[in-house]
mmCIF file of N, CA and C in Angstrom:
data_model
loop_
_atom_site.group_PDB
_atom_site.id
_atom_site.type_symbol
_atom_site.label_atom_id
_atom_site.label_comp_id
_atom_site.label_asym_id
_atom_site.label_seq_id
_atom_site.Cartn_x
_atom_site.Cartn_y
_atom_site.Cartn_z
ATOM 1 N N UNK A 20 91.033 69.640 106.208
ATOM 2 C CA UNK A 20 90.781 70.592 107.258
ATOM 3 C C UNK A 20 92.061 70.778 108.066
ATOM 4 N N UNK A 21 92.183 71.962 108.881
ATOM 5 C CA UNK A 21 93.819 72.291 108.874
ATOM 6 C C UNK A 21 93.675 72.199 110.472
ATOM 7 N N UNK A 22 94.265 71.828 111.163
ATOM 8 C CA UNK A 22 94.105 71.314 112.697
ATOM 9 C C UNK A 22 94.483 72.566 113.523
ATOM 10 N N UNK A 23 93.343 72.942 114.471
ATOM 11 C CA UNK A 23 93.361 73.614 115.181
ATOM 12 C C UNK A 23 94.982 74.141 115.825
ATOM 13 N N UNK A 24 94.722 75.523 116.125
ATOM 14 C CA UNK A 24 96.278 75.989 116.894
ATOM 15 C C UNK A 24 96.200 75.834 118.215
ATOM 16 N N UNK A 25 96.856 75.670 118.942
ATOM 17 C CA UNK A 25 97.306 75.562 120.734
ATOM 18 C C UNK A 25 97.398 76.843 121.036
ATOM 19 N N UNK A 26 96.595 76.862 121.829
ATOM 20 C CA UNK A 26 96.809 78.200 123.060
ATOM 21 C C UNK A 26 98.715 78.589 123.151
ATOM 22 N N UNK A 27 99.356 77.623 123.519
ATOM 23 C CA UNK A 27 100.693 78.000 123.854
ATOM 24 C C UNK A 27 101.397 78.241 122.178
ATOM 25 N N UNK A 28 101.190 77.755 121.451
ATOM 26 C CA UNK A 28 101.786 77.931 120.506
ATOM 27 C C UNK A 28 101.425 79.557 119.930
ATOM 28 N N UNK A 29 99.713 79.746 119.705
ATOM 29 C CA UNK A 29 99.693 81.381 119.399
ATOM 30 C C UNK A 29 100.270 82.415 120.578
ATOM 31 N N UNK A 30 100.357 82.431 121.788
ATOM 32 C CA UNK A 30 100.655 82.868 122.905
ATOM 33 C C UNK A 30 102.341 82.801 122.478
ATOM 34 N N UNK A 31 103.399 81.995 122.170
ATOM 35 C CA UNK A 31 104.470 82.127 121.991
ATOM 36 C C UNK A 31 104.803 82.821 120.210
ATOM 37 N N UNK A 32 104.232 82.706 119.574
ATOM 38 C CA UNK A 32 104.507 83.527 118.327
ATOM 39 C C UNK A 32 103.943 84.931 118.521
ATOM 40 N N UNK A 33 102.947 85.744 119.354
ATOM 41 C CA UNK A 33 102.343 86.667 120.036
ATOM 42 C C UNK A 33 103.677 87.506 120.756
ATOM 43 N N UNK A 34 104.617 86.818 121.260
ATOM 44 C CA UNK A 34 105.770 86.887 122.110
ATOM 45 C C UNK A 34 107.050 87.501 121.121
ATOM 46 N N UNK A 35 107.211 86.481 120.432
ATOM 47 C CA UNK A 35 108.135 86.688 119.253
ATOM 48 C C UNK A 35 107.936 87.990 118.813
ATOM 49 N N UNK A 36 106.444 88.149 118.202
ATOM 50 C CA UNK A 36 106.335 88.720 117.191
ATOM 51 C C UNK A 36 106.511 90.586 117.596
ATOM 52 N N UNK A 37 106.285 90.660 119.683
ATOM 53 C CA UNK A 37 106.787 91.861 119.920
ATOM 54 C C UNK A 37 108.082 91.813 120.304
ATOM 55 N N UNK A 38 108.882 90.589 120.401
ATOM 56 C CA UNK A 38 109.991 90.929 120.220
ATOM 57 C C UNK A 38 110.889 91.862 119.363
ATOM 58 N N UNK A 39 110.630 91.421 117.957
ATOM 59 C CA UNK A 39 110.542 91.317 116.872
ATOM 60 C C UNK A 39 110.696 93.202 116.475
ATOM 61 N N UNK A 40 109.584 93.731 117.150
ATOM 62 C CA UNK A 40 108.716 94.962 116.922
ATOM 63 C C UNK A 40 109.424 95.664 117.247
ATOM 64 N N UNK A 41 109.863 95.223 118.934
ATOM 65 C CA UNK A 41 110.889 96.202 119.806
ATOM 66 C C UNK A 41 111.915 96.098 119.592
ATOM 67 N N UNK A 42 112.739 95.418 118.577
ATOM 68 C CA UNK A 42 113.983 95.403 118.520
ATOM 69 C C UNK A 42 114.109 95.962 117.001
ATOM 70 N N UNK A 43 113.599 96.220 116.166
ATOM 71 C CA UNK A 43 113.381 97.009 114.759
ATOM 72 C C UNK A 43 113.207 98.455 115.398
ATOM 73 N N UNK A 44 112.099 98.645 116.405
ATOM 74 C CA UNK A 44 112.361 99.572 116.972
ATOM 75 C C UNK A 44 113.339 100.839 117.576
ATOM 76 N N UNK A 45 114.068 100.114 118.164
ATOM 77 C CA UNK A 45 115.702 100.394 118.907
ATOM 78 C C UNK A 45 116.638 100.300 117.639
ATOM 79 N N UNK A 46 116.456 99.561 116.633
ATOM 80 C CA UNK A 46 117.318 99.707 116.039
ATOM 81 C C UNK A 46 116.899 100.751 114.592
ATOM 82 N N UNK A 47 116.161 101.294 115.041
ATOM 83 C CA UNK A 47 115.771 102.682 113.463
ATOM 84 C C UNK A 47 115.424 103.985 114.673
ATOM 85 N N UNK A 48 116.315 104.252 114.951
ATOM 86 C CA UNK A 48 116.441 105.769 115.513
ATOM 87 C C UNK A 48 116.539 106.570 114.695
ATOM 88 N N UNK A 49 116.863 106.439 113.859
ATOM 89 C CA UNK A 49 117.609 107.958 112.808
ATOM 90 C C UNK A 49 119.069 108.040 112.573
ATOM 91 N N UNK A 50 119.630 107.141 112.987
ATOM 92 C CA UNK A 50 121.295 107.305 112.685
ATOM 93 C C UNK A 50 121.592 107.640 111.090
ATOM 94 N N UNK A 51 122.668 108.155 110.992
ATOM 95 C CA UNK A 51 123.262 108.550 109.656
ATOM 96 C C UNK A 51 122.982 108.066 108.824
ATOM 97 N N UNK A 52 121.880 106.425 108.415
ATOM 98 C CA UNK A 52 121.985 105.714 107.501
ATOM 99 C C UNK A 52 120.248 105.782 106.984
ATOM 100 N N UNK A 53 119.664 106.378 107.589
ATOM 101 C CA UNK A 53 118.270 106.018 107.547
ATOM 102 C C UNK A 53 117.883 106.911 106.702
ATOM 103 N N UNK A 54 117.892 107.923 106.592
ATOM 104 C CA UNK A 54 117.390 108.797 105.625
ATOM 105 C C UNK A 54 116.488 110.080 106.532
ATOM 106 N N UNK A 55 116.003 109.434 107.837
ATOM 107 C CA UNK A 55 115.118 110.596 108.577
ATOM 108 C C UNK A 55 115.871 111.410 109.528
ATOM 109 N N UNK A 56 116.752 111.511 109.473
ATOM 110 C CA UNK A 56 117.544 112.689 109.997
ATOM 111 C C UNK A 56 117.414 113.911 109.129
ATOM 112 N N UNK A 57 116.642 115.054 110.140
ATOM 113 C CA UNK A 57 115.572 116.530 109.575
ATOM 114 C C UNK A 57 117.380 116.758 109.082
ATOM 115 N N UNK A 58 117.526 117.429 108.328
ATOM 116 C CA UNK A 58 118.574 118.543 107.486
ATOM 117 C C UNK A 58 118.356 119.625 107.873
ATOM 118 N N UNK A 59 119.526 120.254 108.022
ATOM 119 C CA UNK A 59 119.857 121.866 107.952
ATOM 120 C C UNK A 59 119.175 122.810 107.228
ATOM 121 N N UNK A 60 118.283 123.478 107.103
ATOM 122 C CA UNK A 60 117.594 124.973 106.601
ATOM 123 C C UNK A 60 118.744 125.067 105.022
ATOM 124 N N UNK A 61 117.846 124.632 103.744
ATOM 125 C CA UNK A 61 118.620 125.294 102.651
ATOM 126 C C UNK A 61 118.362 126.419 102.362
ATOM 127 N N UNK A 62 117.162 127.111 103.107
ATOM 128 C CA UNK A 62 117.049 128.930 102.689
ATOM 129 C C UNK A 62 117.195 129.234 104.133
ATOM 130 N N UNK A 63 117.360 130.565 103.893
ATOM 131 C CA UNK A 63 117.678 131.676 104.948
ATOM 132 C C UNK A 63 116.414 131.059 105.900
ATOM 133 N N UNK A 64 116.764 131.201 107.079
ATOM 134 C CA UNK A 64 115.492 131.383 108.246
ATOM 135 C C UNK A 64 115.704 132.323 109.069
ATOM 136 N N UNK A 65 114.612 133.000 109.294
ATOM 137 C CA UNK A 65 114.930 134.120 110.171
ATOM 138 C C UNK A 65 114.301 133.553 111.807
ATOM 139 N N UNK A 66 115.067 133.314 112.646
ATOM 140 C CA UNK A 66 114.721 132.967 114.025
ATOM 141 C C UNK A 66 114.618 133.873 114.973
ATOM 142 N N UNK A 67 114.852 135.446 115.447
ATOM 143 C CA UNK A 67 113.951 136.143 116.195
ATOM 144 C C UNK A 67 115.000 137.100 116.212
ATOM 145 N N UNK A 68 115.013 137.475 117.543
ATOM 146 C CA UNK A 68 115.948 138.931 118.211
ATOM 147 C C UNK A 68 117.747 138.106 118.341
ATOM 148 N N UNK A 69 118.258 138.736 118.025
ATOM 149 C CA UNK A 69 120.096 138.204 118.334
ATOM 150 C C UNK A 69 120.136 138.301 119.731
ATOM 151 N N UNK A 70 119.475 139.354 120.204
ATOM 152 C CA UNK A 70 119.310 139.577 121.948
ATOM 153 C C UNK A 70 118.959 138.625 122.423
ATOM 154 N N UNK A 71 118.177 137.870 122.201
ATOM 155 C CA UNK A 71 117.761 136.490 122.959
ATOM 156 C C UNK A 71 118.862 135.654 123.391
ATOM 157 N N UNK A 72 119.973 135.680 122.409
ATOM 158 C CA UNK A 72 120.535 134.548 123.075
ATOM 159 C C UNK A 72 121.678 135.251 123.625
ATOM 160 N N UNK A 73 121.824 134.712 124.838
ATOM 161 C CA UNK A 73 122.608 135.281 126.035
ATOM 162 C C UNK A 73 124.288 135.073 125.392
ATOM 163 N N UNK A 74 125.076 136.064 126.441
ATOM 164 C CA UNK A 74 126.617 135.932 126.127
ATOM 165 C C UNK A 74 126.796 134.390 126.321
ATOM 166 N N UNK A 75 127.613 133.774 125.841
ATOM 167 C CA UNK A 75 128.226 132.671 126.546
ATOM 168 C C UNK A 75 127.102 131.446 127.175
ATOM 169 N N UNK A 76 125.976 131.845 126.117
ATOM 170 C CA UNK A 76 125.045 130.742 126.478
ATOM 171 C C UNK A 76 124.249 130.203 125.659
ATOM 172 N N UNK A 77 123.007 129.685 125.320
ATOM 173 C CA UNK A 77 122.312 129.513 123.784
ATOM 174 C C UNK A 77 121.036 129.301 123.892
ATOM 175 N N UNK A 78 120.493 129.072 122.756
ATOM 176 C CA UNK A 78 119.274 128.923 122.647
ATOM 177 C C UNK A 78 118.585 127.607 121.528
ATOM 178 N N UNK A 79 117.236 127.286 122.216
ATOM 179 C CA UNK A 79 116.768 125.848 121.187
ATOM 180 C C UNK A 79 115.951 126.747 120.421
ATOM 181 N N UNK A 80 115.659 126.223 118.905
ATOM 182 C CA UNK A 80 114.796 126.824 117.714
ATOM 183 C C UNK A 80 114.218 125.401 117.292
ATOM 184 N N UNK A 81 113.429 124.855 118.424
ATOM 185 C CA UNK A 81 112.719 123.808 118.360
ATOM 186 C C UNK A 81 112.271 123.415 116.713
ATOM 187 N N UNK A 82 111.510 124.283 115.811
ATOM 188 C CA UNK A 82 110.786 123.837 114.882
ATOM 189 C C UNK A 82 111.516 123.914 114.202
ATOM 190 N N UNK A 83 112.998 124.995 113.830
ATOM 191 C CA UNK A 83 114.031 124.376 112.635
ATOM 192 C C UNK A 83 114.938 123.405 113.171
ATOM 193 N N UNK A 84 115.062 122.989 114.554
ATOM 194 C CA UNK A 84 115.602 121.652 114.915
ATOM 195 C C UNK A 84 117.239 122.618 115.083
ATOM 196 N N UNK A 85 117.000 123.514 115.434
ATOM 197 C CA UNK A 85 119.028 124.072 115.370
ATOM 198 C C UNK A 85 118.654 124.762 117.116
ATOM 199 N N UNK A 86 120.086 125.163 117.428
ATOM 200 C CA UNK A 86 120.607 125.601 118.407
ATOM 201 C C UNK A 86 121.753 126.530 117.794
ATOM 202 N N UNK A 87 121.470 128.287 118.620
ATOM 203 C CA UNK A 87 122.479 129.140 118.478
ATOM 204 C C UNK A 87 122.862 129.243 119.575
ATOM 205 N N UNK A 88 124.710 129.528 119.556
ATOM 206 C CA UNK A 88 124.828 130.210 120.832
ATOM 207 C C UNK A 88 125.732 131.504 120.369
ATOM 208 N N UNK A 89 125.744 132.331 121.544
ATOM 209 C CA UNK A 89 126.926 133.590 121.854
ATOM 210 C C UNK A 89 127.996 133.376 122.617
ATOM 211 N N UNK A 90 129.235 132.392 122.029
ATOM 212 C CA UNK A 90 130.309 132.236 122.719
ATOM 213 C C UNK A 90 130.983 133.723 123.574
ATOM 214 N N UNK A 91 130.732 134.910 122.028
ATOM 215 C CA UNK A 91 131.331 136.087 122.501
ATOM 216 C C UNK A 91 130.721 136.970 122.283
ATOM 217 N N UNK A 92 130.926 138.055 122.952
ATOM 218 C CA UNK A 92 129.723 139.267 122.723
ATOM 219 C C UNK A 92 129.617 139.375 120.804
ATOM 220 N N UNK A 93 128.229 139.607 120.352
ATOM 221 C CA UNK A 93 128.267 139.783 118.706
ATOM 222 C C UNK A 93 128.946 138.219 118.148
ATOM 223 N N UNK A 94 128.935 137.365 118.354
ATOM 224 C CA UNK A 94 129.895 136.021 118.057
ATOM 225 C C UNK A 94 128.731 135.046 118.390
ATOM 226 N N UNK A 95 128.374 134.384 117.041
ATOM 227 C CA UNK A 95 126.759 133.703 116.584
ATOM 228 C C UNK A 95 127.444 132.384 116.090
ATOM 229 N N UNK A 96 126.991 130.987 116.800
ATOM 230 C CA UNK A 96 127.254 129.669 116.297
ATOM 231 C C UNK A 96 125.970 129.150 115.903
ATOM 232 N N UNK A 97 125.414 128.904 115.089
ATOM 233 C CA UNK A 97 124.357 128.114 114.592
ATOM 234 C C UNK A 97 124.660 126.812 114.549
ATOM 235 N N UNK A 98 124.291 125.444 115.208
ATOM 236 C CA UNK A 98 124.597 123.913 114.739
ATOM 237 C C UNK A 98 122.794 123.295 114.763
ATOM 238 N N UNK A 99 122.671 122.527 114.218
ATOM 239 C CA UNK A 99 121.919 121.675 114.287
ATOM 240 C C UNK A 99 121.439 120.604 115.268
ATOM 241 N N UNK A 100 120.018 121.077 115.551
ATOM 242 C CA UNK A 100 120.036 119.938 117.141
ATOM 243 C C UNK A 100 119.812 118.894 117.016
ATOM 244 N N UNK A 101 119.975 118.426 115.843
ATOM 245 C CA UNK A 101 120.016 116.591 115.708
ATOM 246 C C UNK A 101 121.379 116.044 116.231
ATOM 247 N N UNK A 102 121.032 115.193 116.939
ATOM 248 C CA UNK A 102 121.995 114.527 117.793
ATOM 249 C C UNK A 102 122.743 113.256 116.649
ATOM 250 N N UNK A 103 124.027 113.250 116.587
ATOM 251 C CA UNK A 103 125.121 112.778 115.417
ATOM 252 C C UNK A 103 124.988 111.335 115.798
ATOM 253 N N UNK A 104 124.381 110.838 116.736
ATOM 254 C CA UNK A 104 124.550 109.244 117.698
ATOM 255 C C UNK A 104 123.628 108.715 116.903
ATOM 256 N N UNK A 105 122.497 109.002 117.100
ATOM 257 C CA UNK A 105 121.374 108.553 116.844
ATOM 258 C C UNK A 105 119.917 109.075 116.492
ATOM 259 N N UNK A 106 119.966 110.491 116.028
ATOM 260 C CA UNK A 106 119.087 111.419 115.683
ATOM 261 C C UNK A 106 118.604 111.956 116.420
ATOM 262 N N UNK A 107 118.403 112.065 117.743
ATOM 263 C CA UNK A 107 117.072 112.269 118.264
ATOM 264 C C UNK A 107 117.318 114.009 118.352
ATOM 265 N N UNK A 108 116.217 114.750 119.270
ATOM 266 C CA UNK A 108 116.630 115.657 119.067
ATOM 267 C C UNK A 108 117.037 116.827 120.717
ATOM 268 N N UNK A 109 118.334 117.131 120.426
ATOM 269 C CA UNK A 109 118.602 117.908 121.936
ATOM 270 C C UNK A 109 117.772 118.596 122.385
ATOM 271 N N UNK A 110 117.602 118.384 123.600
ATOM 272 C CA UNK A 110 116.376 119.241 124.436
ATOM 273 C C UNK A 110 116.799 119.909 125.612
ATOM 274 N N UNK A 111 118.018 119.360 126.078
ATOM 275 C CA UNK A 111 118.143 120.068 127.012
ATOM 276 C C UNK A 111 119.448 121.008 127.070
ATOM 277 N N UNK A 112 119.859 122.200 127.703
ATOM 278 C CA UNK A 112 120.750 123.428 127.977
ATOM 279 C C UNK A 112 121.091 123.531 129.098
ATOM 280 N N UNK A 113 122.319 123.074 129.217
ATOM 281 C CA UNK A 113 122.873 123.895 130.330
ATOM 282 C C UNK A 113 124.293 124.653 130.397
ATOM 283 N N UNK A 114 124.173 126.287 130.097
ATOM 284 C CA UNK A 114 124.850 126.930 129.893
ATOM 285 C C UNK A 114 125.428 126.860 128.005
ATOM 286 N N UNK A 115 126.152 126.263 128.325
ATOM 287 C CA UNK A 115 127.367 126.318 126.531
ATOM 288 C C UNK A 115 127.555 124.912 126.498
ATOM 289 N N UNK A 116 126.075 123.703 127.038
ATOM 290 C CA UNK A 116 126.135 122.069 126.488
ATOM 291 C C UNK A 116 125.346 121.902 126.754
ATOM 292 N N UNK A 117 124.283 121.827 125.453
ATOM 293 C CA UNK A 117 123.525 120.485 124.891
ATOM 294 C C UNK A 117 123.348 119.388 125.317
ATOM 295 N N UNK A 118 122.422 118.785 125.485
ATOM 296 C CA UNK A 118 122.080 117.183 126.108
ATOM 297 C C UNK A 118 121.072 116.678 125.078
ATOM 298 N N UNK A 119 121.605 115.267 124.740
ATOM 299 C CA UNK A 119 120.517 114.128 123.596
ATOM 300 C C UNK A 119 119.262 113.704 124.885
ATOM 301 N N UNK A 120 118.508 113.541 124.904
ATOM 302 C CA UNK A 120 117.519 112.900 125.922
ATOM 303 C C UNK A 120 118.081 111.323 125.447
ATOM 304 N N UNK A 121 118.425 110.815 124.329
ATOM 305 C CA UNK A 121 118.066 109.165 124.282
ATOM 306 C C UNK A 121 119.118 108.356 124.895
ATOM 307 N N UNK A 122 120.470 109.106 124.492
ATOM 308 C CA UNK A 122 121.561 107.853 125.470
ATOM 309 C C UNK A 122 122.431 108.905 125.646
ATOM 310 N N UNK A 123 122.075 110.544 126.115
ATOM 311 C CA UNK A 123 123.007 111.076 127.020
ATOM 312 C C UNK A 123 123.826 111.846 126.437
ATOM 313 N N UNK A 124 124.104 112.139 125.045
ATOM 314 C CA UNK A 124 125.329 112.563 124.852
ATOM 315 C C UNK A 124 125.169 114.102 125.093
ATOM 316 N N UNK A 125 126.416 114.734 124.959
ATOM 317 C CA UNK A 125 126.578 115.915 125.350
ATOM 318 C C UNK A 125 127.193 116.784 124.245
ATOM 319 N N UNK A 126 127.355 118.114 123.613
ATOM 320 C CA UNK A 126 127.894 118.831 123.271
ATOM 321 C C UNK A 126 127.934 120.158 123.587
ATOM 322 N N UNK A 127 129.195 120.422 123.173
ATOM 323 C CA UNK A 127 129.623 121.797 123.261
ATOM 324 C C UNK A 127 128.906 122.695 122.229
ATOM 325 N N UNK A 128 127.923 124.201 122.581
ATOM 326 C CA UNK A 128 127.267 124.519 121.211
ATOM 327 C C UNK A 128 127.840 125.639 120.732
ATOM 328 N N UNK A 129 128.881 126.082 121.584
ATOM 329 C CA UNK A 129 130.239 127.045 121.117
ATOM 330 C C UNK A 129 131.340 126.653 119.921
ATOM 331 N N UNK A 130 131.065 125.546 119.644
ATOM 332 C CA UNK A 130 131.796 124.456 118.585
ATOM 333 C C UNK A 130 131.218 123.376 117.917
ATOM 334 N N UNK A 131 130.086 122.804 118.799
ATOM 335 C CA UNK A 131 129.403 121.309 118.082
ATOM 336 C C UNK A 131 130.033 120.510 118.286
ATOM 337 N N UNK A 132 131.449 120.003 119.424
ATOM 338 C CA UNK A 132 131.525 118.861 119.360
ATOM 339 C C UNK A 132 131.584 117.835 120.354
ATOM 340 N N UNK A 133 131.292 116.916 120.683
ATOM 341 C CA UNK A 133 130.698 116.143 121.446
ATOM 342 C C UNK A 133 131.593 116.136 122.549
ATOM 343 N N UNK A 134 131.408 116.219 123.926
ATOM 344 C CA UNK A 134 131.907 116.122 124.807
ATOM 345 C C UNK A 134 131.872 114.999 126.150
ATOM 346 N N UNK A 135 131.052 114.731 125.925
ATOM 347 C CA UNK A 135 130.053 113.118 125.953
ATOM 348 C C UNK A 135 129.605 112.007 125.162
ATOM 349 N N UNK A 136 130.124 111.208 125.175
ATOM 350 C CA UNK A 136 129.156 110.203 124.261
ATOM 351 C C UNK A 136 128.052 109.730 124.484
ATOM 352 N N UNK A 137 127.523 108.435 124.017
ATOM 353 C CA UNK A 137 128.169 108.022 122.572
ATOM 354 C C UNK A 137 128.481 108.823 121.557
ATOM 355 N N UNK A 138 127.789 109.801 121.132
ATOM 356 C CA UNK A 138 127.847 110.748 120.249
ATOM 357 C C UNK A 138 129.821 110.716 119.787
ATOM 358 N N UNK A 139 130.366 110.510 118.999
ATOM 359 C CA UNK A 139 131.254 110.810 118.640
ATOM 360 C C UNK A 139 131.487 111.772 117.513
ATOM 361 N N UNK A 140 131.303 112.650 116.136
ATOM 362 C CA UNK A 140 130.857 112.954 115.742
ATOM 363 C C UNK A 140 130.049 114.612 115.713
ATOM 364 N N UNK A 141 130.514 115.987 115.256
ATOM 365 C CA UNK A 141 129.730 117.194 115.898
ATOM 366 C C UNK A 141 128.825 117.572 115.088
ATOM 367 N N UNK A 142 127.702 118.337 115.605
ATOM 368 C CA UNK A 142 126.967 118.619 114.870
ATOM 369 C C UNK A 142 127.166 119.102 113.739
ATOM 370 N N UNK A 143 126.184 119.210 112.674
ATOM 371 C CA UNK A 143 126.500 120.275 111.616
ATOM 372 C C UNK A 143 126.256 121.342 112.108
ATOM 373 N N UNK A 144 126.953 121.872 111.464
ATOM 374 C CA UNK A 144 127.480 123.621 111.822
ATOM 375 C C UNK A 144 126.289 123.826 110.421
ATOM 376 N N UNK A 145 125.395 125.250 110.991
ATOM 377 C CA UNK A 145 124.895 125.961 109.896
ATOM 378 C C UNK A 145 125.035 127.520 110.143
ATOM 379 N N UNK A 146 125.046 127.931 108.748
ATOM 380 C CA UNK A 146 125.431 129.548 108.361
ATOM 381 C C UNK A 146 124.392 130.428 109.335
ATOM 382 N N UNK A 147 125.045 131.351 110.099
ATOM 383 C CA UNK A 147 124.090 131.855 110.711
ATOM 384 C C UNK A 147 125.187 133.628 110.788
ATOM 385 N N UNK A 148 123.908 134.429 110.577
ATOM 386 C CA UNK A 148 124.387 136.303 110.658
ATOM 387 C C UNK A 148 123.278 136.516 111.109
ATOM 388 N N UNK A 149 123.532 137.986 111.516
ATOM 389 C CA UNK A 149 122.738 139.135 112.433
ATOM 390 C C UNK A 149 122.101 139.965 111.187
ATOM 391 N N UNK A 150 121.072 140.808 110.717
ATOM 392 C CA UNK A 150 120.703 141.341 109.334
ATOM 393 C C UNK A 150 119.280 142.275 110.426
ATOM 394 N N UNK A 151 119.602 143.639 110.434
ATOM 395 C CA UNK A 151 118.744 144.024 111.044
ATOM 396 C C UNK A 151 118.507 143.816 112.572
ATOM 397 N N UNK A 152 118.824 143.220 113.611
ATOM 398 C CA UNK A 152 119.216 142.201 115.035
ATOM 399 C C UNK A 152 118.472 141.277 114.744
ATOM 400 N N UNK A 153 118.285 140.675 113.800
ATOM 401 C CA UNK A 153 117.361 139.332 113.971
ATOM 402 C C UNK A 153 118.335 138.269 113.457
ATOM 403 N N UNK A 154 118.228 137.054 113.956
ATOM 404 C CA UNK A 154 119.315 136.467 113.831
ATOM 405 C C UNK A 154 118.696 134.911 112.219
ATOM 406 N N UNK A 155 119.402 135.219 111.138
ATOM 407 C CA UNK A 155 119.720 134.694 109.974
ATOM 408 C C UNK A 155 119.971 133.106 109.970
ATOM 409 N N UNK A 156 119.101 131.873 109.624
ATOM 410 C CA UNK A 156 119.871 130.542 109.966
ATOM 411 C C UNK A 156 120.143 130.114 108.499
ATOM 412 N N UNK A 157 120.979 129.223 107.826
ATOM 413 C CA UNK A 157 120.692 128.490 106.224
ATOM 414 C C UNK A 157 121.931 129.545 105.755
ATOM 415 N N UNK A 158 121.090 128.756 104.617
ATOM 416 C CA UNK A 158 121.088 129.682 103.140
ATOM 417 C C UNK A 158 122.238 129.337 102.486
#
């Protein structure tokens, strides 16, 4: 017969074991090595009016995970809003830079490249044209 466990003993492996949890956790974000970092559009996507996105400012395309901006009048940057640090995905705009919500980084979306860290590293750049005013992502 196998001798009863101690309160302190299950109570300290209980401890461990979310240690354990939260630190596998923090450490599988999505960085470059994991495999779950969403990819760039391999076919054309069509994302809306070219008018939408302002001169010299941009826009989020939440569900293909990209960001366009209009550095210059008619002048279309498509990058990808997966953040190069650690995957997550940019959410926030202000003006012509991007913000990661998870540790801050910043980019430029007139270029994709990091202007803040950690992020070292710029986004991928994806193919993006005007076809009719609707603005073209992929392909």
């Amino acid at each position: 017969m196998s001798e009863p466990l101690h309160r302190r003993t299950v109570l300290r492996g209980a401890a461990l074991a979310g240690i354990a949890c939260v630190g596998a956790a923090a450490c599988s974000t999505g960085g470059s090595g994991s495999g779950s970092v969403p990819k760039a559009p391999t076919q054309e996507t069509e994302l809306g009016a070219a008018d939408a996105i302002p001169v010299g400012g941009a826009k989020f395309y939440p569900e293909e995970k990209l960001v366009v901006s209009q550095p210059a009048k008619g002048e279309f940057k498509c990058f990808s809003s997966v953040c190069t640090h650690a995957g997550a995905i940019l959410n926030k705009l202000d003006k012509e830079v991007a913000t990661c919500p998870l540790h801050g980084s910043r980019f430029d979306v007139a270029t994709g490249k990091p202007v803040q860290g950690p992020a070292t590293t710029p986004l991928e750049e994806i193919p993006v044209k005007v076809k009719g005013g609707k603005l073209i992502a992929g392909g």
